[in-house]
mmCIF file of C-alpha atoms in Angstrom:
data_model
loop_
_atom_site.group_PDB
_atom_site.id
_atom_site.type_symbol
_atom_site.label_atom_id
_atom_site.label_comp_id
_atom_site.label_asym_id
_atom_site.label_seq_id
_atom_site.Cartn_x
_atom_site.Cartn_y
_atom_site.Cartn_z
ATOM 1 C CA MET H 27 101.388 102.417 112.151
ATOM 2 C CA SER H 28 104.886 102.208 110.290
ATOM 3 C CA VAL H 29 104.479 105.511 108.741
ATOM 4 C CA ALA H 30 102.142 107.178 111.590
ATOM 5 C CA ILE H 31 104.829 105.998 114.397
ATOM 6 C CA LEU H 32 107.359 108.543 112.851
ATOM 7 C CA PRO H 33 105.574 111.785 113.844
ATOM 8 C CA MET H 34 103.789 109.531 117.069
ATOM 9 C CA SER H 35 107.874 109.207 118.198
ATOM 10 C CA ASP H 36 108.653 112.751 117.752
ATOM 11 C CA GLN H 37 105.553 113.952 119.637
ATOM 12 C CA PHE H 38 105.851 111.024 122.353
ATOM 13 C CA SER H 39 109.634 111.184 122.435
ATOM 14 C CA TRP H 40 109.872 107.436 121.602
ATOM 15 C CA ASP H 41 113.399 105.700 120.715
ATOM 16 C CA ASP H 42 113.696 102.245 118.629
ATOM 17 C CA SER H 43 113.007 100.314 121.275
ATOM 18 C CA VAL H 44 109.205 101.502 122.519
ATOM 19 C CA LYS H 45 108.658 101.572 118.476
ATOM 20 C CA GLY H 46 109.527 97.866 118.743
ATOM 21 C CA SER H 47 107.260 97.473 121.864
ATOM 22 C CA VAL H 48 104.387 99.206 120.190
ATOM 23 C CA SER H 49 104.636 97.365 116.997
ATOM 24 C CA SER H 50 104.955 94.020 118.540
ATOM 25 C CA ALA H 51 102.038 94.522 120.906
ATOM 26 C CA PHE H 52 99.845 93.621 117.924
ATOM 27 C CA PHE H 53 100.988 90.292 117.292
ATOM 28 C CA ALA H 54 100.644 89.175 120.960
ATOM 29 C CA GLY H 55 96.478 89.644 120.222
ATOM 30 C CA TYR H 56 96.749 88.600 116.791
ATOM 31 C CA MET H 57 98.599 85.186 117.858
ATOM 32 C CA VAL H 58 95.584 84.055 120.633
ATOM 33 C CA THR H 59 92.956 84.290 117.430
ATOM 34 C CA ASN H 60 95.269 82.680 114.948
ATOM 35 C CA LEU H 61 95.239 79.690 117.064
ATOM 36 C CA CYS H 62 91.375 79.435 117.771
ATOM 37 C CA GLY H 63 90.296 81.437 114.902
ATOM 38 C CA GLY H 64 90.460 78.314 112.424
ATOM 39 C CA PHE H 65 88.253 76.128 114.566
ATOM 40 C CA LEU H 66 85.689 78.732 115.612
ATOM 41 C CA ALA H 67 85.735 79.453 111.699
ATOM 42 C CA THR H 68 85.119 75.495 110.833
ATOM 43 C CA ARG H 69 83.127 74.486 113.563
ATOM 44 C CA TYR H 70 80.343 78.098 113.582
ATOM 45 C CA SER H 71 80.893 80.346 110.592
ATOM 46 C CA ALA H 72 83.654 81.351 108.797
ATOM 47 C CA LYS H 73 81.733 84.324 108.056
ATOM 48 C CA GLY H 74 80.435 85.167 111.277
ATOM 49 C CA VAL H 75 83.812 84.864 112.608
ATOM 50 C CA LEU H 76 85.567 87.284 110.202
ATOM 51 C CA ALA H 77 82.861 89.798 110.323
ATOM 52 C CA ILE H 78 83.169 89.800 114.280
ATOM 53 C CA GLY H 79 86.946 90.332 113.505
ATOM 54 C CA VAL H 80 86.394 93.307 111.453
ATOM 55 C CA VAL H 81 84.337 95.094 113.453
ATOM 56 C CA LEU H 82 86.659 94.467 116.517
ATOM 57 C CA TRP H 83 90.114 95.675 114.748
ATOM 58 C CA SER H 84 88.128 98.517 113.299
ATOM 59 C CA LEU H 85 86.730 99.816 116.642
ATOM 60 C CA PHE H 86 90.183 99.597 117.975
ATOM 61 C CA THR H 87 92.056 101.154 114.989
ATOM 62 C CA ILE H 88 89.458 104.172 115.558
ATOM 63 C CA ALA H 89 90.288 104.160 119.472
ATOM 64 C CA THR H 90 94.321 104.086 118.907
ATOM 65 C CA PRO H 91 95.084 107.734 118.901
ATOM 66 C CA SER H 92 93.030 108.264 122.389
ATOM 67 C CA ALA H 93 94.758 105.287 123.682
ATOM 68 C CA ALA H 94 97.871 106.990 122.518
ATOM 69 C CA ALA H 95 97.038 110.110 124.345
ATOM 70 C CA GLY H 96 96.529 108.182 127.579
ATOM 71 C CA ASN H 97 99.790 106.290 128.354
ATOM 72 C CA LEU H 98 101.776 103.587 126.614
ATOM 73 C CA GLY H 99 100.370 100.708 128.545
ATOM 74 C CA GLU H 100 96.990 101.951 127.067
ATOM 75 C CA LEU H 101 98.330 102.064 123.254
ATOM 76 C CA MET H 102 99.791 98.661 123.801
ATOM 77 C CA LEU H 103 96.662 97.199 124.883
ATOM 78 C CA ALA H 104 94.598 99.013 122.202
ATOM 79 C CA ARG H 105 97.249 97.619 119.672
ATOM 80 C CA ALA H 106 96.881 93.900 120.822
ATOM 81 C CA VAL H 107 93.109 93.957 121.126
ATOM 82 C CA MET H 108 93.359 95.173 117.363
ATOM 83 C CA GLY H 109 95.428 92.180 117.124
ATOM 84 C CA VAL H 110 92.346 89.807 118.373
ATOM 85 C CA GLY H 111 90.354 90.972 115.685
ATOM 86 C CA GLU H 112 92.929 90.711 112.848
ATOM 87 C CA GLY H 113 93.705 87.163 113.732
ATOM 88 C CA VAL H 114 90.720 85.197 112.755
ATOM 89 C CA THR H 115 91.119 86.833 109.201
ATOM 90 C CA TYR H 116 93.453 84.281 107.558
ATOM 91 C CA PRO H 117 91.805 81.098 108.971
ATOM 92 C CA SER H 118 88.043 82.295 108.211
ATOM 93 C CA ILE H 119 89.370 82.752 104.441
ATOM 94 C CA GLN H 120 90.712 79.509 104.441
ATOM 95 C CA ASN H 121 87.301 77.996 105.535
ATOM 96 C CA LEU H 122 85.572 80.136 102.438
ATOM 97 C CA ALA H 123 88.426 79.529 100.199
ATOM 98 C CA ARG H 124 88.074 75.773 100.166
ATOM 99 C CA LYS H 125 84.325 75.821 99.443
ATOM 100 C CA TRP H 126 84.233 78.498 96.853
ATOM 101 C CA VAL H 127 87.722 77.820 94.970
ATOM 102 C CA PRO H 128 88.306 74.854 92.597
ATOM 103 C CA GLU H 129 91.372 72.829 93.180
ATOM 104 C CA GLN H 130 92.679 73.445 89.622
ATOM 105 C CA LYS H 131 92.480 77.592 90.763
ATOM 106 C CA ARG H 132 93.613 77.386 94.089
ATOM 107 C CA SER H 133 97.273 78.698 94.121
ATOM 108 C CA ARG H 134 95.970 81.998 91.363
ATOM 109 C CA ALA H 135 93.003 82.637 94.139
ATOM 110 C CA LEU H 136 95.101 82.435 97.418
ATOM 111 C CA ALA H 137 97.678 84.516 95.836
ATOM 112 C CA PHE H 138 94.867 86.981 94.553
ATOM 113 C CA ILE H 139 93.611 87.017 98.259
ATOM 114 C CA TYR H 140 96.623 87.214 99.579
ATOM 115 C CA SER H 141 97.800 90.500 97.651
ATOM 116 C CA GLY H 142 94.830 92.118 99.150
ATOM 117 C CA HIS H 143 97.295 92.999 102.198
ATOM 118 C CA GLN H 144 99.911 94.191 99.800
ATOM 119 C CA LEU H 145 97.071 96.527 97.925
ATOM 120 C CA GLY H 146 96.420 97.678 101.797
ATOM 121 C CA THR H 147 100.082 98.468 102.417
ATOM 122 C CA ILE H 148 100.261 100.337 98.925
ATOM 123 C CA GLY H 149 97.021 102.489 100.008
ATOM 124 C CA SER H 150 98.091 103.217 103.454
ATOM 125 C CA TYR H 151 101.880 104.317 102.143
ATOM 126 C CA MET H 152 100.418 106.645 99.457
ATOM 127 C CA LEU H 153 97.609 107.866 101.915
ATOM 128 C CA CYS H 154 99.205 108.245 105.186
ATOM 129 C CA PRO H 155 101.892 110.982 104.584
ATOM 130 C CA LEU H 156 99.064 113.281 103.030
ATOM 131 C CA LEU H 157 96.889 112.675 106.023
ATOM 132 C CA ILE H 158 99.423 113.378 108.461
ATOM 133 C CA ALA H 159 100.370 116.518 106.606
ATOM 134 C CA HIS H 160 97.128 118.126 106.277
ATOM 135 C CA TYR H 161 95.362 116.541 109.298
ATOM 136 C CA GLY H 162 97.644 114.876 111.715
ATOM 137 C CA TRP H 163 98.726 111.565 112.745
ATOM 138 C CA GLU H 164 95.850 110.888 114.357
ATOM 139 C CA SER H 165 93.477 111.244 111.278
ATOM 140 C CA VAL H 166 95.479 108.030 109.989
ATOM 141 C CA PHE H 167 93.543 105.949 112.667
ATOM 142 C CA TRP H 168 90.336 107.175 112.388
ATOM 143 C CA ILE H 169 89.999 106.871 108.530
ATOM 144 C CA PHE H 170 91.253 103.754 108.074
ATOM 145 C CA GLY H 171 89.581 102.284 110.755
ATOM 146 C CA SER H 172 86.252 103.529 109.329
ATOM 147 C CA LEU H 173 86.779 102.087 105.992
ATOM 148 C CA GLY H 174 86.614 98.694 107.822
ATOM 149 C CA PHE H 175 82.960 99.438 108.425
ATOM 150 C CA VAL H 176 82.420 100.582 105.209
ATOM 151 C CA TRP H 177 84.281 97.344 103.243
ATOM 152 C CA LEU H 178 82.018 95.122 105.773
ATOM 153 C CA LEU H 179 78.533 96.679 104.646
ATOM 154 C CA GLY H 180 79.714 95.612 100.985
ATOM 155 C CA TRP H 181 81.084 92.371 101.846
ATOM 156 C CA LEU H 182 78.308 90.918 103.780
ATOM 157 C CA PRO H 183 75.779 90.468 101.440
ATOM 158 C CA LEU H 184 78.124 88.918 99.014
ATOM 159 C CA VAL H 185 79.649 85.871 101.163
ATOM 160 C CA SER H 186 77.909 82.618 102.228
ATOM 161 C CA ASP H 187 79.808 79.994 104.139
ATOM 162 C CA GLY H 188 78.588 77.370 101.620
ATOM 163 C CA ALA H 189 79.837 76.833 98.002
ATOM 164 C CA PRO H 190 78.083 79.530 95.786
ATOM 165 C CA PRO H 191 75.269 78.255 93.810
ATOM 166 C CA SER H 192 77.200 79.314 90.413
ATOM 167 C CA LEU H 193 79.799 76.759 91.240
ATOM 168 C CA GLU H 194 77.346 74.045 92.047
ATOM 169 C CA ALA H 195 75.425 74.358 89.248
ATOM 170 C CA GLY H 196 78.508 74.933 86.860
ATOM 171 C CA ALA H 197 79.694 71.521 88.027
ATOM 172 C CA ALA H 198 76.497 69.836 87.798
ATOM 173 C CA GLY H 199 75.696 71.169 83.811
ATOM 174 C CA ARG H 200 79.058 69.834 82.730
ATOM 175 C CA GLY H 201 78.471 66.444 84.535
ATOM 176 C CA THR H 202 81.953 66.211 86.482
ATOM 177 C CA ALA H 203 83.193 67.608 89.776
ATOM 178 C CA ALA H 204 86.113 68.599 87.935
ATOM 179 C CA ALA H 205 85.332 72.434 87.885
ATOM 180 C CA ALA H 206 84.047 72.178 91.480
ATOM 181 C CA PRO H 207 86.233 71.906 94.969
ATOM 182 C CA ALA H 208 87.055 68.524 95.467
ATOM 183 C CA PRO H 209 84.803 67.568 98.729
ATOM 184 C CA PRO H 210 87.194 66.916 102.015
ATOM 185 C CA ALA H 211 87.797 63.434 103.567
ATOM 186 C CA ALA H 212 84.192 62.840 105.052
ATOM 187 C CA PRO H 213 84.106 64.108 108.752
ATOM 188 C CA ALA H 214 83.044 61.428 111.443
ATOM 189 C CA VAL H 215 81.764 64.453 112.649
ATOM 190 C CA PRO H 216 79.854 67.251 111.054
ATOM 191 C CA ALA H 217 81.661 70.749 111.591
ATOM 192 C CA LYS H 218 78.686 72.375 113.237
ATOM 193 C CA GLU H 219 79.174 69.639 116.113
ATOM 194 C CA LEU H 220 82.866 69.689 116.110
ATOM 195 C CA GLN H 221 84.584 69.365 119.430
ATOM 196 C CA LEU H 222 88.140 70.367 120.221
ATOM 197 C CA GLN H 223 88.657 66.408 121.248
ATOM 198 C CA ASP H 224 87.291 65.583 117.512
ATOM 199 C CA VAL H 225 90.414 67.463 115.822
ATOM 200 C CA PRO H 226 93.601 65.318 115.677
ATOM 201 C CA TRP H 227 95.900 67.925 117.265
ATOM 202 C CA ALA H 228 98.516 65.075 118.054
ATOM 203 C CA ALA H 229 98.416 64.378 114.125
ATOM 204 C CA PHE H 230 99.133 67.687 113.398
ATOM 205 C CA ALA H 231 102.355 68.151 115.559
ATOM 206 C CA ALA H 232 103.845 64.879 114.495
ATOM 207 C CA ASN H 233 103.265 65.508 111.147
ATOM 208 C CA PRO H 234 106.680 66.709 109.104
ATOM 209 C CA ALA H 235 104.814 68.312 106.183
ATOM 210 C CA PHE H 236 102.623 70.432 108.507
ATOM 211 C CA TRP H 237 105.663 71.458 110.251
ATOM 212 C CA ALA H 238 107.609 72.147 106.671
ATOM 213 C CA ILE H 239 105.022 74.808 106.449
ATOM 214 C CA VAL H 240 105.380 76.015 109.865
ATOM 215 C CA ALA H 241 109.239 76.768 109.217
ATOM 216 C CA ALA H 242 108.842 78.439 105.924
ATOM 217 C CA GLN H 243 105.950 80.461 107.240
ATOM 218 C CA CYS H 244 107.587 81.507 110.240
ATOM 219 C CA THR H 245 110.882 82.771 108.499
ATOM 220 C CA VAL H 246 109.026 84.290 105.790
ATOM 221 C CA SER H 247 106.669 86.030 108.388
ATOM 222 C CA VAL H 248 109.941 87.558 110.108
ATOM 223 C CA GLY H 249 110.953 89.271 106.793
ATOM 224 C CA ASN H 250 107.846 90.399 105.868
ATOM 225 C CA VAL H 251 107.173 92.266 109.346
ATOM 226 C CA LEU H 252 110.590 93.563 108.923
ATOM 227 C CA ALA H 253 109.251 95.112 105.556
ATOM 228 C CA PHE H 254 106.243 96.482 106.603
ATOM 229 C CA SER H 255 106.978 97.411 110.100
ATOM 230 C CA TRP H 256 110.916 99.341 109.782
ATOM 231 C CA LEU H 257 111.113 100.095 106.003
ATOM 232 C CA PRO H 258 110.034 103.963 106.731
ATOM 233 C CA THR H 259 112.362 104.347 109.918
ATOM 234 C CA PHE H 260 115.203 102.469 107.923
ATOM 235 C CA TYR H 261 114.858 105.129 105.065
ATOM 236 C CA ASN H 262 114.490 107.760 107.854
ATOM 237 C CA GLN H 263 117.797 106.834 109.801
ATOM 238 C CA VAL H 264 120.323 105.763 107.113
ATOM 239 C CA TYR H 265 119.283 108.405 104.568
ATOM 240 C CA GLY H 266 117.768 110.965 106.483
ATOM 241 C CA VAL H 267 114.507 111.014 104.496
ATOM 242 C CA ASP H 268 111.527 112.696 105.849
ATOM 243 C CA VAL H 269 107.867 111.101 106.183
ATOM 244 C CA ALA H 270 106.568 111.715 102.906
ATOM 245 C CA ALA H 271 109.930 110.513 101.167
ATOM 246 C CA SER H 272 110.145 107.358 103.074
ATOM 247 C CA ALA H 273 106.497 106.024 102.658
ATOM 248 C CA ALA H 274 107.239 106.426 99.110
ATOM 249 C CA TYR H 275 110.324 104.729 99.316
ATOM 250 C CA SER H 276 108.515 101.988 101.113
ATOM 251 C CA VAL H 277 105.219 102.110 98.109
ATOM 252 C CA LEU H 278 107.303 100.232 95.525
ATOM 253 C CA PRO H 279 108.274 97.025 96.970
ATOM 254 C CA PHE H 280 104.600 96.295 97.540
ATOM 255 C CA VAL H 281 103.404 97.700 94.345
ATOM 256 C CA VAL H 282 105.899 94.982 92.679
ATOM 257 C CA THR H 283 104.845 92.446 95.001
ATOM 258 C CA VAL H 284 101.319 92.142 94.058
ATOM 259 C CA VAL H 285 102.283 91.602 90.732
ATOM 260 C CA ALA H 286 104.727 88.678 91.676
ATOM 261 C CA THR H 287 102.315 87.216 94.033
ATOM 262 C CA ASN H 288 99.598 86.868 91.252
ATOM 263 C CA ALA H 289 102.117 85.834 88.774
ATOM 264 C CA GLY H 290 103.600 83.107 91.004
ATOM 265 C CA GLY H 291 99.812 82.053 91.698
ATOM 266 C CA TRP H 292 99.113 81.578 88.056
ATOM 267 C CA ILE H 293 102.512 79.938 87.013
ATOM 268 C CA ALA H 294 102.097 77.275 89.929
ATOM 269 C CA ASP H 295 98.374 76.445 88.665
ATOM 270 C CA GLY H 296 99.975 76.251 84.991
ATOM 271 C CA LEU H 297 102.590 74.000 86.038
ATOM 272 C CA VAL H 298 100.374 71.519 87.808
ATOM 273 C CA ASN H 299 97.336 71.778 85.371
ATOM 274 C CA ASN H 300 99.534 71.008 82.129
ATOM 275 C CA GLY H 301 101.527 67.957 83.974
ATOM 276 C CA VAL H 302 104.613 69.767 83.609
ATOM 277 C CA LEU H 303 105.421 69.557 87.520
ATOM 278 C CA ASP H 304 103.643 67.303 90.358
ATOM 279 C CA LYS H 305 102.165 69.659 93.175
ATOM 280 C CA THR H 306 104.832 68.770 95.746
ATOM 281 C CA THR H 307 107.499 70.000 93.314
ATOM 282 C CA THR H 308 105.571 72.829 92.223
ATOM 283 C CA ARG H 309 105.071 74.218 95.892
ATOM 284 C CA LYS H 310 109.045 73.423 96.687
ATOM 285 C CA LEU H 311 109.921 75.592 93.806
ATOM 286 C CA MET H 312 107.509 78.478 94.662
ATOM 287 C CA GLN H 313 108.922 78.465 97.935
ATOM 288 C CA GLY H 314 112.530 78.117 97.426
ATOM 289 C CA ILE H 315 112.271 81.637 94.893
ATOM 290 C CA ALA H 316 110.331 83.126 97.835
ATOM 291 C CA SER H 317 112.635 82.020 100.747
ATOM 292 C CA LEU H 318 116.275 81.863 99.175
ATOM 293 C CA GLY H 319 115.550 84.803 96.599
ATOM 294 C CA PRO H 320 115.066 87.469 99.503
ATOM 295 C CA ALA H 321 118.038 85.704 101.569
ATOM 296 C CA VAL H 322 120.595 86.963 98.965
ATOM 297 C CA CYS H 323 118.867 90.045 98.451
ATOM 298 C CA LEU H 324 119.094 90.776 101.945
ATOM 299 C CA VAL H 325 122.738 89.797 102.183
ATOM 300 C CA LYS H 326 123.740 92.281 99.766
ATOM 301 C CA LEU H 327 121.461 94.810 101.555
ATOM 302 C CA ALA H 328 123.842 94.371 104.653
ATOM 303 C CA ALA H 329 127.044 94.121 102.939
ATOM 304 C CA ASP H 330 125.867 97.544 101.450
ATOM 305 C CA GLN H 331 124.989 98.758 105.129
ATOM 306 C CA GLY H 332 128.473 97.528 106.215
ATOM 307 C CA ALA H 333 130.135 99.203 103.596
ATOM 308 C CA GLY H 334 128.982 102.781 104.979
ATOM 309 C CA GLU H 335 128.094 104.217 101.693
ATOM 310 C CA GLY H 336 125.265 106.614 102.961
ATOM 311 C CA ALA H 337 122.897 108.532 101.232
ATOM 312 C CA SER H 338 124.386 107.923 97.660
ATOM 313 C CA SER H 339 123.196 104.050 98.081
ATOM 314 C CA VAL H 340 119.677 104.791 98.338
ATOM 315 C CA THR H 341 118.458 103.743 95.065
ATOM 316 C CA ASN H 342 120.427 100.469 95.042
ATOM 317 C CA ALA H 343 118.739 100.021 98.674
ATOM 318 C CA VAL H 344 115.211 100.730 96.827
ATOM 319 C CA ALA H 345 116.067 98.110 94.284
ATOM 320 C CA LEU H 346 117.427 95.427 96.794
ATOM 321 C CA VAL H 347 114.226 95.609 98.838
ATOM 322 C CA THR H 348 111.992 95.662 96.023
ATOM 323 C CA ALA H 349 113.750 92.398 94.519
ATOM 324 C CA TRP H 350 113.280 91.040 98.025
ATOM 325 C CA CYS H 351 109.692 91.820 98.714
ATOM 326 C CA SER H 352 108.933 90.789 94.986
ATOM 327 C CA LEU H 353 110.168 87.367 95.635
ATOM 328 C CA CYS H 354 108.892 86.793 98.478
ATOM 329 C CA GLY H 355 105.222 87.175 97.200
ATOM 330 C CA PHE H 356 105.798 83.724 95.327
ATOM 331 C CA SER H 357 105.160 82.184 98.945
ATOM 332 C CA ALA H 358 101.295 82.581 98.351
ATOM 333 C CA ALA H 359 101.920 79.615 95.430
ATOM 334 C CA GLY H 360 104.302 78.093 98.136
ATOM 335 C CA TYR H 361 103.296 77.276 101.706
ATOM 336 C CA GLY H 362 100.468 79.599 101.745
ATOM 337 C CA SER H 363 98.502 77.279 99.442
ATOM 338 C CA ASN H 364 99.976 74.275 100.865
ATOM 339 C CA HIS H 365 97.262 73.645 104.208
ATOM 340 C CA GLN H 366 94.570 72.790 101.500
ATOM 341 C CA ASP H 367 96.820 70.459 99.916
ATOM 342 C CA ILE H 368 97.551 68.410 103.148
ATOM 343 C CA SER H 369 93.882 68.717 104.605
ATOM 344 C CA ARG H 370 91.105 70.536 102.939
ATOM 345 C CA GLU H 371 88.863 69.370 105.669
ATOM 346 C CA TYR H 372 91.567 70.922 108.914
ATOM 347 C CA SER H 373 92.975 73.672 106.190
ATOM 348 C CA GLY H 374 91.298 76.625 108.643
ATOM 349 C CA ILE H 375 92.696 75.075 111.656
ATOM 350 C CA LEU H 376 96.067 74.085 110.004
ATOM 351 C CA TYR H 377 96.259 77.676 108.751
ATOM 352 C CA GLY H 378 95.359 79.008 112.236
ATOM 353 C CA LEU H 379 98.251 77.131 114.043
ATOM 354 C CA SER H 380 100.892 78.085 111.382
ATOM 355 C CA ASN H 381 100.402 81.517 111.280
ATOM 356 C CA GLY H 382 99.530 81.846 114.843
ATOM 357 C CA LEU H 383 103.206 80.416 115.432
ATOM 358 C CA ALA H 384 104.053 82.852 112.546
ATOM 359 C CA SER H 385 103.150 85.958 114.756
ATOM 360 C CA VAL H 386 104.786 84.898 117.507
ATOM 361 C CA ALA H 387 108.044 84.769 115.360
ATOM 362 C CA ALA H 388 107.336 88.204 114.036
ATOM 363 C CA SER H 389 106.442 89.738 117.634
ATOM 364 C CA VAL H 390 109.684 88.661 118.753
ATOM 365 C CA SER H 391 111.257 89.795 115.927
ATOM 366 C CA ILE H 392 109.584 93.348 115.746
ATOM 367 C CA TYR H 393 110.746 93.743 119.429
ATOM 368 C CA ALA H 394 114.064 92.187 118.880
ATOM 369 C CA THR H 395 114.551 94.482 116.057
ATOM 370 C CA GLY H 396 114.167 97.816 118.148
ATOM 371 C CA GLN H 397 116.379 96.571 121.013
ATOM 372 C CA VAL H 398 119.207 95.770 118.371
ATOM 373 C CA LEU H 399 118.814 99.454 116.897
ATOM 374 C CA HIS H 400 118.510 100.950 120.132
ATOM 375 C CA TYR H 401 121.923 99.176 121.311
ATOM 376 C CA THR H 402 123.610 98.881 118.283
ATOM 377 C CA HIS H 403 122.034 101.053 115.646
ATOM 378 C CA ASP H 404 123.764 98.172 113.404
ATOM 379 C CA TRP H 405 121.021 97.589 110.278
ATOM 380 C CA SER H 406 123.760 95.115 108.867
ATOM 381 C CA LEU H 407 123.027 93.079 111.495
ATOM 382 C CA VAL H 408 119.100 93.032 111.365
ATOM 383 C CA PHE H 409 119.171 92.236 107.523
ATOM 384 C CA GLU H 410 121.997 89.362 108.509
ATOM 385 C CA VAL H 411 119.736 87.490 110.480
ATOM 386 C CA ALA H 412 116.719 87.822 108.568
ATOM 387 C CA ALA H 413 118.634 86.238 105.892
ATOM 388 C CA GLY H 414 119.840 83.436 107.546
ATOM 389 C CA LEU H 415 116.186 82.926 108.908
ATOM 390 C CA TYR H 416 114.867 82.527 105.146
ATOM 391 C CA ALA H 417 117.369 80.099 104.556
ATOM 392 C CA VAL H 418 116.629 77.726 107.463
ATOM 393 C CA GLY H 419 112.906 77.634 106.355
ATOM 394 C CA ALA H 420 113.886 76.905 102.828
ATOM 395 C CA ALA H 421 116.047 74.229 104.080
ATOM 396 C CA ALA H 422 113.359 72.617 106.259
ATOM 397 C CA TYR H 423 110.686 73.236 103.385
ATOM 398 C CA LEU H 424 112.273 71.889 100.483
ATOM 399 C CA LYS H 425 112.885 68.567 102.829
ATOM 400 C CA TRP H 426 109.645 67.815 104.471
ATOM 401 C CA ALA H 427 107.122 69.340 102.508
ATOM 402 C CA SER H 428 104.164 67.289 100.735
ATOM 403 C CA CYS H 429 101.369 67.790 99.289
ATOM 404 C CA GLU H 430 99.654 64.535 100.100
ATOM 405 C CA GLU H 431 96.443 64.441 102.040
ATOM 406 C CA GLN H 432 98.004 63.929 105.643
ATOM 407 C CA PHE H 433 94.753 63.915 107.980
ATOM 408 C CA ALA H 434 91.520 62.341 108.031
ATOM 409 C CA HIS H 435 88.783 61.348 110.454
ATOM 410 C CA ALA H 436 88.753 57.490 111.608
ATOM 411 C CA ASP H 437 85.724 55.898 113.340
ATOM 412 C CA GLY H 438 84.575 57.367 116.157
ATOM 413 C CA GLY H 439 85.846 61.141 115.545
ATOM 414 C CA ALA H 440 89.774 60.024 116.574
ATOM 415 C CA ALA H 441 92.081 61.043 114.124
ATOM 416 C CA ARG H 442 94.525 58.948 111.701
ATOM 417 C CA GLN H 443 97.298 60.332 109.660
ATOM 418 C CA LEU H 444 97.276 59.225 106.348
ATOM 419 C CA ALA H 445 100.500 60.035 105.194
ATOM 420 C CA LYS H 446 102.514 59.779 108.284
ATOM 421 C CA ALA H 447 105.966 59.432 107.193
ATOM 422 C CA LYS H 448 105.554 60.090 103.645
ATOM 423 C CA VAL H 449 107.171 63.215 102.159
ATOM 424 C CA GLN H 450 108.528 64.056 99.261
#
């Protein structure tokens, strides 16, 4: 949408305010199923919930051109329903990963999974201009929506809700559980019988380690959607480049981010597995890089825009944006791996809650960015606010984050907090 919205805006005469509303509609639906997706994936089937989500978002991606041809309300509804489908993705992945990924490889595995988002962004930035030039902007939605069904057909036979037999056999053959995922705290209520009242919602709400994750995730998400949703518009408005050039400038940051994300995962696992740093310190180090590094880049980017350097600074802008996005990739080994540290049993639910709150922040920020640009045309202000939010998220995470187990079932399915006030 971030590339296609440029020709769509020309065709439908949308200003930045409308573009922000269209982009934020997705997150309205995304928020809803993030909040409940973790519970659904835990209670029923993570594989099944994710498959339904893929079908839903693929269908409504294909339907987007028809909705846009109707009216703005229909388009925003289609985008919201698409968000409903995508909202179950990460909570479902967390549920699958806790069974499929050994603890010693958690950071690198989750980093690899999360980097799929950047790879998809790279593919869209490379293909969308070609599709738009030859077949019109509508083809972008038809083709990418259809690819969702193709992917699903290949994925379904490969995945199960339980741990893979090879992982279980490997652990048994070595006579140790070290190579297999550490079992979660024994639940008083089996997952298939889990009810809403069995989940320790109050303990979640009172836990500082969880809120440290939320703070980091919300502020990083604001930066991520700024990059994903507004970069082509930024290059187009500030430097006067066309659709193809703006997409090309937008690709490089995500290419480097794939490398940085996976490097961060391997570095984090190496630090912990070799006893260089404890897990909590490692998470804080990774997240500090992922939050404070982008903040510095955005402050410099804002200063450059305020100086009015014009088109001659496009190379500097691309370099700063690339550094900003790539450093942010280290968050996969920071807050992105922290949910399973504080509770393997509830990691999917916790991720759904934190990602749902982050999607609220993202939706508000996309809309607010559109309003700011519509009324002030001030990109410096946009970048300065994002930098400040990164700094706030970093401060909260560095103070309260922990990798200690935080939650477990007590007798009768009630919850107890294992580390109520213990933070590192």
